[in-house]
mmCIF file of C-alpha atoms and ligand atoms in Angstrom:
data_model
loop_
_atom_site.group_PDB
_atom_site.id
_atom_site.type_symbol
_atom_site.label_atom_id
_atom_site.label_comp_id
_atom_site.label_asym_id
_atom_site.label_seq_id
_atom_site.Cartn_x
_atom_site.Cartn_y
_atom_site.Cartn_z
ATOM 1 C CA UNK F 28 0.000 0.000 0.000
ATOM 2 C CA UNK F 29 1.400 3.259 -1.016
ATOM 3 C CA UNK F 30 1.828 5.607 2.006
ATOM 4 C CA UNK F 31 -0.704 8.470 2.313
ATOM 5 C CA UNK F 32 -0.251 12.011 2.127
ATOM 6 C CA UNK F 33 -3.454 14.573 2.984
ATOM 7 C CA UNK F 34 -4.245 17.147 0.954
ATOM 8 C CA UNK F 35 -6.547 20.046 2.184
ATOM 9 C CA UNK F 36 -7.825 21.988 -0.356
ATOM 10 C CA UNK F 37 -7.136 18.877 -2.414
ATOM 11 C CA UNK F 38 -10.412 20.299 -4.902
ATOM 12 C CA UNK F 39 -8.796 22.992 -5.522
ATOM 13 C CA UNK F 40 -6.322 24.872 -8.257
ATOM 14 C CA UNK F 41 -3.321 24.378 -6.352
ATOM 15 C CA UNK F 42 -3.669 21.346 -4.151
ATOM 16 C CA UNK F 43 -5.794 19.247 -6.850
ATOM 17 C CA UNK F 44 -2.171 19.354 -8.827
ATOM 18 C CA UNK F 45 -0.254 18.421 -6.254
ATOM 19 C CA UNK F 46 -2.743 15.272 -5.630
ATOM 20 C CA UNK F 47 -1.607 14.843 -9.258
ATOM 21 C CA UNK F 48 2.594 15.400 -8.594
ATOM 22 C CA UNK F 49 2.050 13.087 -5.381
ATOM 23 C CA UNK F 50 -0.044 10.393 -7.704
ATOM 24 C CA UNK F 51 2.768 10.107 -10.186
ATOM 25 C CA UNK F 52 5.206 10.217 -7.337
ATOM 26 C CA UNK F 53 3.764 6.958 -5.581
ATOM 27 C CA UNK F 54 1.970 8.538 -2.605
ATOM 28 C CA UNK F 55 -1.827 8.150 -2.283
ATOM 29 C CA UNK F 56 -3.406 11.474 -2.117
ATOM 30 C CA UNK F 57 -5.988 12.113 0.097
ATOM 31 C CA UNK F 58 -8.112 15.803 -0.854
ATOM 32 C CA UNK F 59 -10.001 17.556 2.392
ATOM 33 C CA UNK F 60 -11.852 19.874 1.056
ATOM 34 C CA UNK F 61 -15.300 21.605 1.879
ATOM 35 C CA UNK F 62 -15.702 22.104 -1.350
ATOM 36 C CA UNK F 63 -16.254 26.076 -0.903
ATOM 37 C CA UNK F 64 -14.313 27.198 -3.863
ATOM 38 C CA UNK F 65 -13.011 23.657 -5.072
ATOM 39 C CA UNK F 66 -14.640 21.168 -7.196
ATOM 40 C CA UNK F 67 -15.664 17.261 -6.451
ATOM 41 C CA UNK F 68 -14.430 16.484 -10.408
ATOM 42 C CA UNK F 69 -10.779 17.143 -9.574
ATOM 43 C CA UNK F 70 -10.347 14.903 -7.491
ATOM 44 C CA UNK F 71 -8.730 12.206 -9.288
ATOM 45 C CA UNK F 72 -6.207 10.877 -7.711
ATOM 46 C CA UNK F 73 -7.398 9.425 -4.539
ATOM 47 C CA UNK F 74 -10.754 9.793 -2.234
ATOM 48 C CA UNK F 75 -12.468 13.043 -1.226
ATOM 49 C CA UNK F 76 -12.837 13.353 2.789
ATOM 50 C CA UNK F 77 -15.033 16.169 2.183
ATOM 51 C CA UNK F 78 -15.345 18.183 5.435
ATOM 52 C CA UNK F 79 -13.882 21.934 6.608
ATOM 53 C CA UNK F 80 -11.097 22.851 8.639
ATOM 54 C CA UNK F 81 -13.149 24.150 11.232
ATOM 55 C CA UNK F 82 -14.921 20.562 12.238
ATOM 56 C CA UNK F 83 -12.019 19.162 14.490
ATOM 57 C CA UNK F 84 -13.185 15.970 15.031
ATOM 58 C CA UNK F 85 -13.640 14.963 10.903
ATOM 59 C CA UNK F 86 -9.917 16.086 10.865
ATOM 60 C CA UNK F 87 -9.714 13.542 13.749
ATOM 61 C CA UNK F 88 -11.580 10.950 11.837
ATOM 62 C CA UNK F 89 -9.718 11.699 8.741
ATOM 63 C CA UNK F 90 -5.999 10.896 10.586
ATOM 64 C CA UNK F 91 -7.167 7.934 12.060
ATOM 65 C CA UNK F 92 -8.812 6.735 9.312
ATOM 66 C CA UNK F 93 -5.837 7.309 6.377
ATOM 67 C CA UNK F 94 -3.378 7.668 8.786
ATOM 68 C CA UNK F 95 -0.920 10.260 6.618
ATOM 69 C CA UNK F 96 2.391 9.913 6.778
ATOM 70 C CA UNK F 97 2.485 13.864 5.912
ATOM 71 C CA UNK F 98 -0.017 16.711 5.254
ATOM 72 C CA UNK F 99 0.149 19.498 2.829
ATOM 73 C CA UNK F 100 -1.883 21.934 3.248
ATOM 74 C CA UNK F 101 -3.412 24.223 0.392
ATOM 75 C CA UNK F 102 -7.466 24.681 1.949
ATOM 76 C CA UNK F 103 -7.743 28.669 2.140
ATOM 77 C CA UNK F 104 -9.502 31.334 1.140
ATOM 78 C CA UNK F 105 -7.309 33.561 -1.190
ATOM 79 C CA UNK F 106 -9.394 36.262 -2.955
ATOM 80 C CA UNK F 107 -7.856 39.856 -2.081
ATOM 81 C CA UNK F 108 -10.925 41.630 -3.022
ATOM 82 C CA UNK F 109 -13.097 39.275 -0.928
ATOM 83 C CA UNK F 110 -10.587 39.844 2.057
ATOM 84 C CA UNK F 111 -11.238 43.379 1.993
ATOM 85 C CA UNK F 112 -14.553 43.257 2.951
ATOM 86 C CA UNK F 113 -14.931 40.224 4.596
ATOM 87 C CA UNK F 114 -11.758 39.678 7.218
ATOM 88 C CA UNK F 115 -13.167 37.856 9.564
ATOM 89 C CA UNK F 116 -14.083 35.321 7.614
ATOM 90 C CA UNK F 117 -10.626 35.326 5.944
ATOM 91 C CA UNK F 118 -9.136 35.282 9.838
ATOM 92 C CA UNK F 119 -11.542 32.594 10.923
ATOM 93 C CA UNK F 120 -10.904 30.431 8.216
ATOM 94 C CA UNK F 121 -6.931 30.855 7.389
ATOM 95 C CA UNK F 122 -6.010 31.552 10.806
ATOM 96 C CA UNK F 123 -8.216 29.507 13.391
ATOM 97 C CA UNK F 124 -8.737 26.852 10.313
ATOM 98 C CA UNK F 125 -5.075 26.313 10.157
ATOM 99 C CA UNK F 126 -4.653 25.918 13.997
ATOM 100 C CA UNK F 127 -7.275 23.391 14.207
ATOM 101 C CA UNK F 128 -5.718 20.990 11.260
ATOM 102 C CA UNK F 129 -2.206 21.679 12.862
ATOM 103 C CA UNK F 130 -3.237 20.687 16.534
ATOM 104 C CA UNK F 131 -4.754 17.600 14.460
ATOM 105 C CA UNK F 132 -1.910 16.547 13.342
ATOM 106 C CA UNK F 133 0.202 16.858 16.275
ATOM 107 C CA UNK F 134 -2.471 14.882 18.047
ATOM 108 C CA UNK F 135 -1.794 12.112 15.117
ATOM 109 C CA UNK F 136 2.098 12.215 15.676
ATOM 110 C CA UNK F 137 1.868 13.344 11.555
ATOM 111 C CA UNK F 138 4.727 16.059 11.641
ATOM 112 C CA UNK F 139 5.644 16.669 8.347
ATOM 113 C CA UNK F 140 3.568 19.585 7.289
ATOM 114 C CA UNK F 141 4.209 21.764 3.947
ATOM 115 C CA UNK F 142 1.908 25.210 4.100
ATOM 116 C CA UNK F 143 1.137 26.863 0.946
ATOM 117 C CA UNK F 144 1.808 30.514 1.574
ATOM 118 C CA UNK F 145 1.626 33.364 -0.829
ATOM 119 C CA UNK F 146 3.232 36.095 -2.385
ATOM 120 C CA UNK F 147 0.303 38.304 -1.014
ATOM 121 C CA UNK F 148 2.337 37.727 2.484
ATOM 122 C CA UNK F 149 5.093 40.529 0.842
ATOM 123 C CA UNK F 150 2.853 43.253 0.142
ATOM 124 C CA UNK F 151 3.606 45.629 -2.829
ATOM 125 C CA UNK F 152 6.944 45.112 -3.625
ATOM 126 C CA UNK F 153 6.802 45.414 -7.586
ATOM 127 C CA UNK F 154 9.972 44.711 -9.664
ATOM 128 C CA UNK F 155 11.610 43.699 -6.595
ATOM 129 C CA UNK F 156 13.285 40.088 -6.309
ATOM 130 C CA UNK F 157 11.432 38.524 -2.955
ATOM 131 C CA UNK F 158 13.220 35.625 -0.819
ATOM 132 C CA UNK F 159 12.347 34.175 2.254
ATOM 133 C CA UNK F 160 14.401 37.221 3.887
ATOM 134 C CA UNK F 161 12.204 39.526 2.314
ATOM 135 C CA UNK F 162 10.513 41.163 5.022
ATOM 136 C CA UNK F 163 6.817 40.748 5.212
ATOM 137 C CA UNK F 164 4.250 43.568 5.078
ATOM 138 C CA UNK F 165 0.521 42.246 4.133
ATOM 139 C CA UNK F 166 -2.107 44.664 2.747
ATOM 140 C CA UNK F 167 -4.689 42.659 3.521
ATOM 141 C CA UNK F 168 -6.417 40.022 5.169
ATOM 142 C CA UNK F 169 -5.457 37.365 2.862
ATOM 143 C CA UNK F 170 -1.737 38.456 3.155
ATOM 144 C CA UNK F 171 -1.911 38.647 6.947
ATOM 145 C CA UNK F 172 -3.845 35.590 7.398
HETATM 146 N N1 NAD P 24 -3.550 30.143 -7.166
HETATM 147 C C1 NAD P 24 -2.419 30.808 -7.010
HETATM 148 O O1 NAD P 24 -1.866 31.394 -7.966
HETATM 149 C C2 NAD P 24 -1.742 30.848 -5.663
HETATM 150 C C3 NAD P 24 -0.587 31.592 -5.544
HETATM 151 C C4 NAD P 24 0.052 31.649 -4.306
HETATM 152 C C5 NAD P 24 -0.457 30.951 -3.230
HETATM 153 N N2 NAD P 24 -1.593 30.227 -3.363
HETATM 154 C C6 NAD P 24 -2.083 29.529 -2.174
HETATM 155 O O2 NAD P 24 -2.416 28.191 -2.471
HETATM 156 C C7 NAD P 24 -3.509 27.772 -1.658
HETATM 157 C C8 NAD P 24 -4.605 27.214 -2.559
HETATM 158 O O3 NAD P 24 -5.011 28.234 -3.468
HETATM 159 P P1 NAD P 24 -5.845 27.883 -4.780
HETATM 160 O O4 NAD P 24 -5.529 28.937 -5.779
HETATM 161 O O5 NAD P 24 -5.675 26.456 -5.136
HETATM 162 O O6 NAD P 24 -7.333 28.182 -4.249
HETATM 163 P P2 NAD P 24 -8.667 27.313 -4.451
HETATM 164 O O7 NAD P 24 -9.780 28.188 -3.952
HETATM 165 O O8 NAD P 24 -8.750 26.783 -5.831
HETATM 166 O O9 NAD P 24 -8.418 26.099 -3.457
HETATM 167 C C9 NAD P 24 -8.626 26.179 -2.080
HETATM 168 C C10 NAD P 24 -9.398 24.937 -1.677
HETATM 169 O O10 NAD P 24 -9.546 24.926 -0.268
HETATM 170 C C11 NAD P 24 -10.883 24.563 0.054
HETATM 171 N N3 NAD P 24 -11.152 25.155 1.368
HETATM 172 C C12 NAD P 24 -11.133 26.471 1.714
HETATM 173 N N4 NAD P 24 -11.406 26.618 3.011
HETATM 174 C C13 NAD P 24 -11.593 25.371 3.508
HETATM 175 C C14 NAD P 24 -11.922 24.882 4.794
HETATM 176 N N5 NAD P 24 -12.137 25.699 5.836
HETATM 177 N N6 NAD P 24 -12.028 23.553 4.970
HETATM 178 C C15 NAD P 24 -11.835 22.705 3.930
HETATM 179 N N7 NAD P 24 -11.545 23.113 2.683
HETATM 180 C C16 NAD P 24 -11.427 24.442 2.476
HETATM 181 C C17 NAD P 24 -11.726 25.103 -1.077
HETATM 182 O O11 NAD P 24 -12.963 24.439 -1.233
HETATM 183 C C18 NAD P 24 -10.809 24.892 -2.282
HETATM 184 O O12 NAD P 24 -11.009 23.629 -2.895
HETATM 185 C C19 NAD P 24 -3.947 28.999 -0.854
HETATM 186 O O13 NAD P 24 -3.342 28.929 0.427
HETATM 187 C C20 NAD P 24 -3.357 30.157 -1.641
HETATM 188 O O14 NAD P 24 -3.045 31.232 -0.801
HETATM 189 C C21 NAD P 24 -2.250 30.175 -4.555
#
């Protein structure tokens, strides 16, 4: 049995190709995904556990159950215009969200844990190269969150 990686956000853009990369790569992708903004067709690679961030004990459920030997984690929201007039729900749902699948994992002694950041973290820094020195200066909620 190939070992198990879970993939929230998995329906989405970004994390539906890396169920893809990790697929070709030998790993069994596993998508969590509320759906929100993602889509039950793209997940292709493995099965759908679909349930949100915010519902701690499906994240429990969904470590016992597939027991992942890693997590990557690509379920956020990630519109800038819908972060400015909706923060809170960017906070809630980036912030608290990500806390809640963390403190999951830890519970599941899973410790390997990529998080899909953004360039939105940097602010407006046009024409400037950015590394991970680059200081960070968020305009918005998305950014910040
Ligand atoms: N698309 C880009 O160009 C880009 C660039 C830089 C960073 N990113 C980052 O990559 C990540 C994914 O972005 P994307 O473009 O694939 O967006 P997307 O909206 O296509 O995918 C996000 C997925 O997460 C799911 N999701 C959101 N909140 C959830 C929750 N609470 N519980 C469960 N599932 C939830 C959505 O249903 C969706 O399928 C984000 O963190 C984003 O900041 C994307």
């Amino acid at each position: 049995m190939p070992e198990t990686v879970l993939v929230t956000g998995g329906a989405g853009y970004i994390g539906s190709h890396a169920c893809k990369a990790l697929a070709t790569a030998g790993y069994r992708p596993v998508a969590l995904d509320n759906l929100s903004t993602g889509w039950r067709d793209a997940v292709k690679f493995g099965p759908l556990v679909q349930a949100d961030l915010m519902d701690r004990a499906a994240l429990d459920a969904a470590f016992a159950e597939y027991r992942p030997v890693a997590v990557m984690h690509f379920a956020a929201l990630s519109q800038v215009g819908e972060a400015m007039s909706e923060p809170g729900r960017y906070w809630r749902n980036n912030v608290a969200g990500s806390l809640n699948l963390i403190e999951a994992a830890v519970a599941a002694d899973c410790l390997d844990f990529v998080f899909s950041s953004t360039c939105a973290t940097y602010g407006d820094r046009d024409g400037e190269i950015l590394d991970e020195e680059t200081p960070q200066a968020p305009l918005n909620a998305y950014g910040a969150s």
